[in-house]
CSV table of C-alpha atoms and ligand atoms in Angstrom, one decimal:
chain,number,residue,atom,x,y,z
A,17,UNK,CA,105.5,184.8,73.9
A,18,UNK,CA,105.2,183.5,77.5
A,19,UNK,CA,103.2,185.3,80.3
A,20,UNK,CA,105.4,185.8,83.4
A,21,UNK,CA,102.8,187.6,85.6
A,22,UNK,CA,100.2,190.3,85.8
A,23,UNK,CA,100.0,193.5,87.8
A,24,UNK,CA,96.5,194.6,88.8
A,25,UNK,CA,96.2,198.2,89.8
A,26,UNK,CA,93.2,200.2,91.0
A,27,UNK,CA,93.5,203.9,90.4
A,28,UNK,CA,91.2,206.8,91.1
A,29,UNK,CA,91.5,210.0,89.0
A,30,UNK,CA,89.4,213.1,89.7
A,31,UNK,CA,87.3,214.4,86.9
A,32,UNK,CA,87.5,218.1,86.0
A,33,UNK,CA,83.8,218.4,86.5
A,34,UNK,CA,81.1,216.0,87.8
A,35,UNK,CA,79.6,213.9,85.0
A,36,UNK,CA,75.9,213.2,85.4
A,37,UNK,CA,74.0,210.6,83.4
A,38,UNK,CA,70.6,209.0,83.9
A,39,UNK,CA,72.3,206.3,86.0
A,40,UNK,CA,74.3,208.6,88.4
A,41,UNK,CA,76.9,211.2,88.9
A,42,UNK,CA,80.7,210.6,88.7
A,43,UNK,CA,83.1,212.8,90.5
A,44,UNK,CA,86.2,210.7,89.9
A,45,UNK,CA,87.0,207.7,87.6
A,46,UNK,CA,87.9,204.6,89.5
A,47,UNK,CA,89.7,202.2,87.1
A,48,UNK,CA,91.4,198.8,87.0
A,49,UNK,CA,94.6,198.8,85.0
A,50,UNK,CA,96.2,195.6,83.9
A,51,UNK,CA,100.0,195.3,83.2
A,52,UNK,CA,100.9,192.0,81.4
A,53,UNK,CA,104.5,191.0,81.8
A,54,UNK,CA,105.9,188.5,79.3
A,55,UNK,CA,109.3,187.1,78.4
A,56,UNK,CA,109.1,189.5,75.4
A,57,UNK,CA,108.2,192.8,77.2
A,58,UNK,CA,105.1,194.2,78.8
A,59,UNK,CA,101.8,195.8,77.8
A,60,UNK,CA,98.9,197.7,79.4
A,61,UNK,CA,95.2,197.4,79.3
A,62,UNK,CA,92.6,199.7,80.8
A,63,UNK,CA,89.3,198.3,82.0
A,64,UNK,CA,86.1,200.2,81.1
A,65,UNK,CA,84.1,199.1,84.2
A,66,UNK,CA,83.1,201.8,86.6
A,67,UNK,CA,83.1,201.7,90.5
A,68,UNK,CA,79.4,200.7,90.7
A,69,UNK,CA,77.3,198.3,88.4
A,70,UNK,CA,75.0,201.1,87.0
A,71,UNK,CA,76.0,201.3,83.4
A,72,UNK,CA,76.7,197.6,83.0
A,73,UNK,CA,76.8,194.7,85.5
A,74,UNK,CA,80.5,194.9,85.8
A,75,UNK,CA,82.3,197.0,88.5
A,76,UNK,CA,85.9,197.5,89.5
A,77,UNK,CA,86.0,195.2,92.6
A,78,UNK,CA,84.4,192.4,90.6
A,79,UNK,CA,86.8,193.0,87.7
A,80,UNK,CA,89.8,192.6,90.0
A,81,UNK,CA,88.3,189.4,91.6
A,82,UNK,CA,87.4,187.7,88.3
A,83,UNK,CA,90.8,188.6,86.8
A,84,UNK,CA,92.7,187.3,89.8
A,85,UNK,CA,90.6,184.2,90.5
A,86,UNK,CA,89.6,183.0,87.0
A,87,UNK,CA,90.9,184.9,84.0
A,88,UNK,CA,94.6,185.2,84.7
A,89,UNK,CA,94.7,181.5,85.9
A,90,UNK,CA,93.0,180.5,82.6
A,91,UNK,CA,95.5,182.5,80.6
A,92,UNK,CA,98.3,181.0,82.5
A,93,UNK,CA,97.4,177.7,80.8
A,94,UNK,CA,98.4,179.0,77.4
A,95,UNK,CA,102.0,178.0,76.7
A,96,UNK,CA,102.5,180.1,73.5
A,97,UNK,CA,100.7,183.3,73.9
A,98,UNK,CA,99.5,185.7,71.1
A,99,UNK,CA,96.6,188.1,70.8
A,100,UNK,CA,94.3,185.5,69.1
A,101,UNK,CA,94.7,182.9,71.9
A,102,UNK,CA,93.4,185.2,74.7
A,103,UNK,CA,89.7,185.2,74.0
A,104,UNK,CA,89.5,181.4,73.4
A,105,UNK,CA,91.3,180.7,76.6
A,106,UNK,CA,88.9,183.0,78.6
A,107,UNK,CA,85.8,181.8,76.8
A,108,UNK,CA,84.8,179.2,79.5
A,109,UNK,CA,84.2,182.2,81.9
A,110,UNK,CA,80.7,183.6,81.2
A,111,UNK,CA,80.3,187.3,80.8
A,112,UNK,CA,82.8,189.7,82.4
A,113,UNK,CA,83.6,191.2,79.0
A,114,UNK,CA,85.2,194.4,80.3
A,115,UNK,CA,87.6,192.4,82.5
A,116,UNK,CA,88.4,190.1,79.5
A,117,UNK,CA,89.0,193.2,77.3
A,118,UNK,CA,91.5,194.7,79.7
A,119,UNK,CA,93.5,191.5,79.9
A,120,UNK,CA,93.4,190.9,76.1
A,121,UNK,CA,94.4,194.5,75.5
A,122,UNK,CA,97.5,194.2,77.8
A,123,UNK,CA,98.6,191.1,75.9
A,124,UNK,CA,97.9,192.8,72.6
A,125,UNK,CA,100.0,195.9,73.6
A,126,UNK,CA,102.9,193.7,74.7
A,127,UNK,CA,102.7,191.6,71.5
A,128,UNK,CA,102.4,194.6,69.2
A,129,UNK,CA,105.4,196.4,70.9
A,130,UNK,CA,107.4,193.2,70.6
A,131,UNK,CA,106.6,193.2,66.9
A,132,UNK,CA,107.0,196.9,66.3
A,133,UNK,CA,103.4,197.4,65.1
A,134,UNK,CA,101.0,200.1,66.2
A,135,UNK,CA,97.4,199.4,67.2
A,136,UNK,CA,96.2,201.5,64.3
A,137,UNK,CA,98.2,199.5,61.7
A,138,UNK,CA,97.3,196.2,63.2
A,139,UNK,CA,93.5,197.0,63.3
A,140,UNK,CA,93.5,198.3,59.7
A,141,UNK,CA,93.2,202.0,60.3
A,142,UNK,CA,92.8,204.2,57.2
A,143,UNK,CA,93.0,207.7,58.8
A,144,UNK,CA,95.7,209.6,60.6
A,145,UNK,CA,93.4,211.6,62.8
A,146,UNK,CA,89.9,211.2,64.0
A,147,UNK,CA,87.0,213.6,64.5
A,148,UNK,CA,86.3,214.4,68.2
A,149,UNK,CA,82.8,214.6,69.6
A,150,UNK,CA,82.0,215.3,73.3
A,151,UNK,CA,79.5,213.8,75.7
A,152,UNK,CA,77.8,216.5,77.8
A,153,UNK,CA,76.3,215.5,81.1
A,154,UNK,CA,72.9,216.4,82.6
A,155,UNK,CA,73.2,219.9,84.2
A,156,UNK,CA,71.3,221.7,86.9
A,157,UNK,CA,69.9,224.3,84.5
A,158,UNK,CA,69.6,225.2,80.8
A,159,UNK,CA,71.9,228.2,81.2
A,160,UNK,CA,74.7,226.0,82.6
A,161,UNK,CA,74.2,223.5,79.8
A,162,UNK,CA,74.4,226.3,77.2
A,163,UNK,CA,77.7,227.5,78.8
A,164,UNK,CA,79.1,224.0,78.7
A,165,UNK,CA,78.1,223.4,75.1
A,166,UNK,CA,79.3,226.8,74.1
A,167,UNK,CA,82.7,226.1,75.7
A,168,UNK,CA,83.1,222.8,73.9
A,169,UNK,CA,82.1,224.3,70.5
A,170,UNK,CA,84.6,227.1,71.0
A,171,UNK,CA,87.3,224.5,71.7
A,172,UNK,CA,86.5,222.9,68.3
A,173,UNK,CA,84.5,219.8,69.1
A,174,UNK,CA,82.7,218.7,65.9
A,175,UNK,CA,79.8,216.9,67.5
A,176,UNK,CA,77.8,217.4,70.7
A,177,UNK,CA,76.1,214.5,72.6
A,178,UNK,CA,73.6,215.5,75.3
A,179,UNK,CA,72.8,213.1,78.1
A,180,UNK,CA,69.1,212.9,78.6
A,181,UNK,CA,66.5,211.4,81.0
A,182,UNK,CA,62.8,212.0,81.6
A,183,UNK,CA,62.4,215.6,82.5
A,184,UNK,CA,65.7,216.6,80.8
A,185,UNK,CA,65.2,215.9,77.1
A,186,UNK,CA,63.1,218.1,74.8
A,187,UNK,CA,63.9,221.4,76.4
A,188,UNK,CA,67.7,221.1,76.6
A,189,UNK,CA,67.7,219.9,72.9
A,190,UNK,CA,65.5,222.9,71.9
A,191,UNK,CA,67.7,225.3,73.8
A,192,UNK,CA,70.9,224.1,72.2
A,193,UNK,CA,69.4,224.2,68.7
A,194,UNK,CA,68.0,227.7,69.3
A,195,UNK,CA,71.4,229.0,70.7
A,196,UNK,CA,73.9,227.3,68.4
A,197,UNK,CA,71.8,226.6,65.2
A,198,UNK,CA,70.9,223.7,63.0
A,199,UNK,CA,74.4,223.0,61.6
A,200,UNK,CA,75.8,221.7,64.9
A,201,UNK,CA,76.0,217.9,64.8
A,202,UNK,CA,73.9,217.0,67.7
A,203,UNK,CA,72.7,213.7,69.3
A,204,UNK,CA,71.3,212.4,72.6
A,205,UNK,CA,72.1,209.5,74.9
A,206,UNK,CA,69.4,208.2,77.4
A,207,UNK,CA,71.4,205.3,79.0
A,208,UNK,CA,68.2,203.1,79.1
A,209,UNK,CA,66.1,205.7,81.0
A,210,UNK,CA,62.9,205.3,78.9
A,211,UNK,CA,60.2,202.7,78.2
A,212,UNK,CA,58.6,201.8,74.9
A,213,UNK,CA,55.4,203.6,76.1
A,214,UNK,CA,57.5,206.8,75.9
A,215,UNK,CA,57.7,206.5,72.1
A,216,UNK,CA,55.5,209.4,71.3
A,217,UNK,CA,57.3,211.6,73.8
A,218,UNK,CA,60.7,210.7,72.2
A,219,UNK,CA,59.2,211.4,68.7
A,220,UNK,CA,59.0,215.1,69.9
A,221,UNK,CA,62.8,215.1,69.3
A,222,UNK,CA,62.3,214.5,65.6
A,223,UNK,CA,61.9,218.2,64.6
A,224,UNK,CA,65.4,218.9,65.9
A,225,UNK,CA,67.3,217.0,63.3
A,226,UNK,CA,69.4,214.9,65.7
A,227,UNK,CA,72.0,212.4,64.3
A,228,UNK,CA,70.6,209.7,66.6
A,229,UNK,CA,69.0,208.7,69.9
A,230,UNK,CA,71.4,206.4,71.8
A,231,UNK,CA,70.1,203.5,73.9
A,232,UNK,CA,66.6,204.9,75.0
A,233,UNK,CA,65.4,201.5,76.4
A,234,UNK,CA,66.6,198.6,78.5
A,235,UNK,CA,69.7,196.8,77.2
A,236,UNK,CA,67.7,193.6,76.7
A,237,UNK,CA,64.7,195.3,75.0
A,238,UNK,CA,65.7,194.6,71.4
A,239,UNK,CA,62.0,194.2,70.3
A,240,UNK,CA,61.1,197.5,72.1
A,241,UNK,CA,63.8,199.4,70.2
A,242,UNK,CA,62.5,197.9,66.9
A,243,UNK,CA,59.0,199.1,67.9
A,244,UNK,CA,60.4,202.5,68.8
A,245,UNK,CA,62.1,202.8,65.4
A,246,UNK,CA,58.7,202.5,63.7
A,247,UNK,CA,57.4,205.5,65.6
A,248,UNK,CA,60.4,207.8,66.0
A,249,UNK,CA,62.1,209.2,62.8
A,250,UNK,CA,65.4,210.0,64.5
A,251,UNK,CA,67.8,207.1,63.9
A,252,UNK,CA,68.1,204.7,66.9
A,253,UNK,CA,71.7,203.8,68.0
A,254,UNK,CA,72.5,201.1,70.5
A,255,UNK,CA,75.2,201.1,73.1
A,256,UNK,CA,74.5,198.9,76.2
A,257,UNK,CA,72.6,196.3,74.0
A,258,UNK,CA,75.5,195.6,71.7
A,259,UNK,CA,77.9,193.2,73.6
A,260,UNK,CA,79.3,191.2,70.6
A,261,UNK,CA,79.3,191.0,66.8
A,262,UNK,CA,76.4,188.5,67.1
A,263,UNK,CA,74.3,190.8,69.1
A,264,UNK,CA,75.0,193.6,66.6
A,265,UNK,CA,74.0,191.3,63.7
A,266,UNK,CA,70.8,190.4,65.6
A,267,UNK,CA,69.9,194.0,66.5
A,268,UNK,CA,70.4,195.1,62.9
A,269,UNK,CA,68.4,192.2,61.5
A,270,UNK,CA,65.5,192.9,63.9
A,271,UNK,CA,65.4,196.6,63.0
A,272,UNK,CA,66.3,197.7,66.5
A,273,UNK,CA,69.0,200.1,65.4
A,274,UNK,CA,70.4,201.9,62.3
A,275,UNK,CA,73.6,203.1,64.0
A,276,UNK,CA,76.0,201.4,66.4
A,277,UNK,CA,78.2,202.8,69.2
A,278,UNK,CA,81.2,200.5,69.5
A,279,UNK,CA,82.9,200.4,72.9
A,280,UNK,CA,85.8,197.9,72.8
A,281,UNK,CA,85.4,197.2,76.6
A,282,UNK,CA,81.7,196.5,76.4
A,283,UNK,CA,82.2,193.9,73.6
A,284,UNK,CA,85.2,192.1,75.2
A,285,UNK,CA,88.1,193.8,73.5
A,286,UNK,CA,89.5,195.1,70.2
A,287,UNK,CA,89.4,191.9,68.3
A,288,UNK,CA,85.6,191.6,68.8
A,289,UNK,CA,85.2,195.4,68.3
A,290,UNK,CA,86.7,195.0,64.9
A,291,UNK,CA,84.2,192.2,64.2
A,292,UNK,CA,81.4,194.4,65.3
A,293,UNK,CA,82.7,197.1,62.9
A,294,UNK,CA,82.9,194.5,60.0
A,295,UNK,CA,79.3,193.3,60.6
A,296,UNK,CA,78.0,196.9,60.6
A,297,UNK,CA,79.9,197.8,57.5
A,298,UNK,CA,78.5,194.7,55.7
A,299,UNK,CA,75.0,195.9,56.6
A,300,UNK,CA,75.6,199.5,55.7
A,301,UNK,CA,75.2,200.6,59.3
A,302,UNK,CA,77.4,203.5,60.4
A,303,UNK,CA,79.4,203.2,63.6
A,304,UNK,CA,81.2,205.5,66.0
A,305,UNK,CA,83.6,204.9,68.9
A,306,UNK,CA,82.1,205.3,72.3
A,307,UNK,CA,84.0,205.9,75.5
A,308,UNK,CA,84.1,205.1,79.2
A,309,UNK,CA,85.9,208.3,80.3
A,310,UNK,CA,89.2,206.5,79.6
A,311,UNK,CA,92.7,207.7,80.5
A,312,UNK,CA,95.2,208.1,77.8
A,313,UNK,CA,95.9,204.4,77.8
A,314,UNK,CA,92.3,203.3,76.8
A,315,UNK,CA,91.9,206.4,74.7
A,316,UNK,CA,95.0,205.5,72.6
A,317,UNK,CA,93.5,202.2,71.6
A,318,UNK,CA,90.0,203.8,71.0
A,319,UNK,CA,91.4,206.5,68.8
A,320,UNK,CA,93.2,203.8,66.7
A,321,UNK,CA,90.0,201.9,66.4
A,322,UNK,CA,88.1,205.0,65.4
A,323,UNK,CA,90.4,205.4,62.4
A,324,UNK,CA,88.9,202.3,60.7
A,325,UNK,CA,86.8,203.0,57.6
A,326,UNK,CA,83.4,202.2,59.0
A,327,UNK,CA,83.7,204.9,61.7
A,328,UNK,CA,81.9,207.5,59.7
A,329,UNK,CA,80.4,209.5,62.6
A,330,UNK,CA,82.5,211.4,65.2
A,331,UNK,CA,83.0,209.5,68.4
A,332,UNK,CA,83.1,210.2,72.2
A,333,UNK,CA,86.9,210.4,71.6
A,334,UNK,CA,87.5,213.7,73.4
A,335,UNK,CA,90.8,215.3,74.4
A,336,UNK,CA,92.4,214.3,77.8
A,337,UNK,CA,91.5,217.7,79.3
A,338,UNK,CA,87.8,217.2,78.8
A,339,UNK,CA,88.1,214.6,81.6
A,340,UNK,CA,91.3,215.1,83.6
A,341,UNK,CA,93.4,218.0,84.7
A,342,UNK,CA,96.4,215.7,84.4
A,343,UNK,CA,96.2,212.5,82.4
A,344,UNK,CA,98.3,209.5,83.4
A,345,UNK,CA,99.9,209.4,80.0
A,346,UNK,CA,101.0,212.1,77.5
A,347,UNK,CA,97.7,213.8,76.9
A,348,UNK,CA,95.5,213.6,73.8
A,349,UNK,CA,95.1,217.2,72.5
A,350,UNK,CA,92.4,218.6,70.3
A,351,UNK,CA,93.7,220.0,67.0
A,352,UNK,CA,91.1,221.5,64.6
A,353,UNK,CA,88.4,219.3,66.2
A,354,UNK,CA,90.5,216.1,65.8
A,355,UNK,CA,92.8,213.8,67.7
A,356,UNK,CA,96.0,212.3,66.1
A,357,UNK,CA,96.1,208.5,65.9
A,358,UNK,CA,99.2,207.2,67.7
A,359,UNK,CA,101.7,205.6,65.3
A,360,UNK,CA,104.2,204.1,67.7
A,361,UNK,CA,104.3,200.4,68.4
A,362,UNK,CA,101.5,199.1,70.6
A,363,UNK,CA,99.2,201.6,72.2
A,364,UNK,CA,101.7,204.4,71.6
A,365,UNK,CA,101.0,205.7,75.1
A,366,UNK,CA,102.3,204.4,78.5
A,367,UNK,CA,101.7,205.6,82.0
A,368,UNK,CA,104.1,208.3,83.3
A,369,UNK,CA,105.4,206.6,86.5
A,370,UNK,CA,105.1,209.5,88.9
A,371,UNK,CA,101.5,210.3,87.7
A,372,UNK,CA,100.5,206.7,87.9
A,373,UNK,CA,101.8,206.3,91.5
A,374,UNK,CA,100.0,209.5,92.5
A,375,UNK,CA,96.6,208.1,91.5
A,376,UNK,CA,97.2,204.5,92.6
A,377,UNK,CA,94.9,203.1,95.3
A,378,UNK,CA,96.0,199.5,95.4
A,379,UNK,CA,98.2,197.2,93.4
A,380,UNK,CA,98.8,193.5,93.4
A,381,UNK,CA,101.2,191.2,91.5
A,382,UNK,CA,100.0,187.8,90.3
A,383,UNK,CA,102.8,185.4,89.4
A,384,UNK,CA,102.1,183.1,86.4
A,385,UNK,CA,105.5,181.5,86.1
A,386,UNK,CA,108.9,182.2,87.6
B,405,OSB,O1,76.7,205.8,77.7
B,405,OSB,O2,78.2,206.5,76.4
B,405,OSB,C1,77.9,206.2,77.5
B,405,OSB,C2,80.5,207.5,80.0
B,405,OSB,C3,80.5,206.5,80.9
B,405,OSB,C4,79.6,205.5,80.8
B,405,OSB,C5,78.7,205.4,79.7
B,405,OSB,C6,78.7,206.4,78.7
B,405,OSB,C7,79.6,207.5,78.9
B,405,OSB,C8,79.7,208.7,78.0
B,405,OSB,C9,81.0,209.4,77.9
B,405,OSB,O3,78.7,209.1,77.4
B,405,OSB,C10,81.9,208.9,76.9
B,405,OSB,C11,83.3,209.4,77.0
B,405,OSB,O4,83.5,210.6,76.7
B,405,OSB,O5,84.2,208.7,77.3
B,406,MG,MG1,75.9,205.6,75.7
C-alpha cells in the first residue's frame, strides 16, 4: 500500500450539554480528523486532543502543525505502507502521541478495509457488544447532578463515573449513593486535581464502595499514587499517567494503580493500546476503555478495543446522543446498556458527507506522491 496524500480537517461539534471537569468546561468538541488516501483506498482517524492543552499537553492546532510539518513527511518516506510500519516511521518525533495515533488509525482503517477485516477481528475482540458506562460532569448543584444521573440510569447505562475536584467530591458521591443505592456501579475521576497530602480526605470516599478513583494526582506523580494506594482502600486507576505499555508496566510494578483506563489516543494508537491491554492482563490488572468525547469515528475503534477479553469493567463508551444531537457518522445507540461492536471492514463507520461538511472549520490537503 502506497500513501498518496492526507487530508487534515478541523471540525467543531456542539455538545448536547456543557461538560465540566476539574480542568475546564467544554461546550463544543473541536477535533482534528485525518483522512489517509492510498493507492488501495482511504481510511479515517480521529485525534483525541482537545482545543486547549489542559487534559494533556497536546491541542488541536499543535496536532495539525506536527502532522503537516513532521509526521506526514516522515510517513511519506515509507515505500510499502502497512499498519506495523507507521509507529516506527514516526518514532524519531518525540511525544505527540495523539497526533501519531490519528495518523496510524487512518492508515489502519485504510489497510483493514482493503483487506476486508474489521477493527474488532484484527484487534482480537471476543465480544459482540460492550457494556456502556457514562462520565458525568461537575454540576452547579447536587439536585442537578441527581437529575443527570437519574436520567442516565433510566436510559440503561450500567456504570456511572462522577467527575470530582476539591469541594465537589464526598457530598456528590454520598448523594448519588443515598438516592440510587449501593448496587449502582459507581466510580470517580479527579483529572489530577489532588495532592498526596489529600490522602486522608480521599480515604473518606472508602465507605461508598466505589469501583475506583481515577487519576487523583499529577500525571508524573507515580510515587505519590503508590503512597496514596497505601492509605486509600478504594482501588486507584490511572488515566493521564499511562502513555505507553512501558509506563503501564512501571506503574503496576511500583504499586501506583490496580486498574488502568486505556485511551488509544493517549498511548499513541490501537497497536500500543493492545500492548497496554496485554501488559495489564499479564499482571491481573483489570482495564476499561476511556474516551475523549469521540464522534462515531473514534467511538467505532474504541468499542472494538473494548471487546477484548481484558476489558472487564464498563468503559466511557457511551452512545452518540450522550454527546451530540447529530453524530457525523451513523450513531452508536444504547441497547440494554450496551453498544454493538461494528463488524464491517475497518472502523465500520464513516463520516456522512453532508454532516461532515456542516461541522468543518478548515481542511487542507497534503500531497505525498502524485
Ligand atoms: O479524564 O476520562 C477523562 C473527557 C475528556 C477528557 C478526559 C476525560 C473525559 C471523560 C469523558 O471523562 C469520556 C467520554 O465519555 O468520552
Ligand atoms: Mg480520566
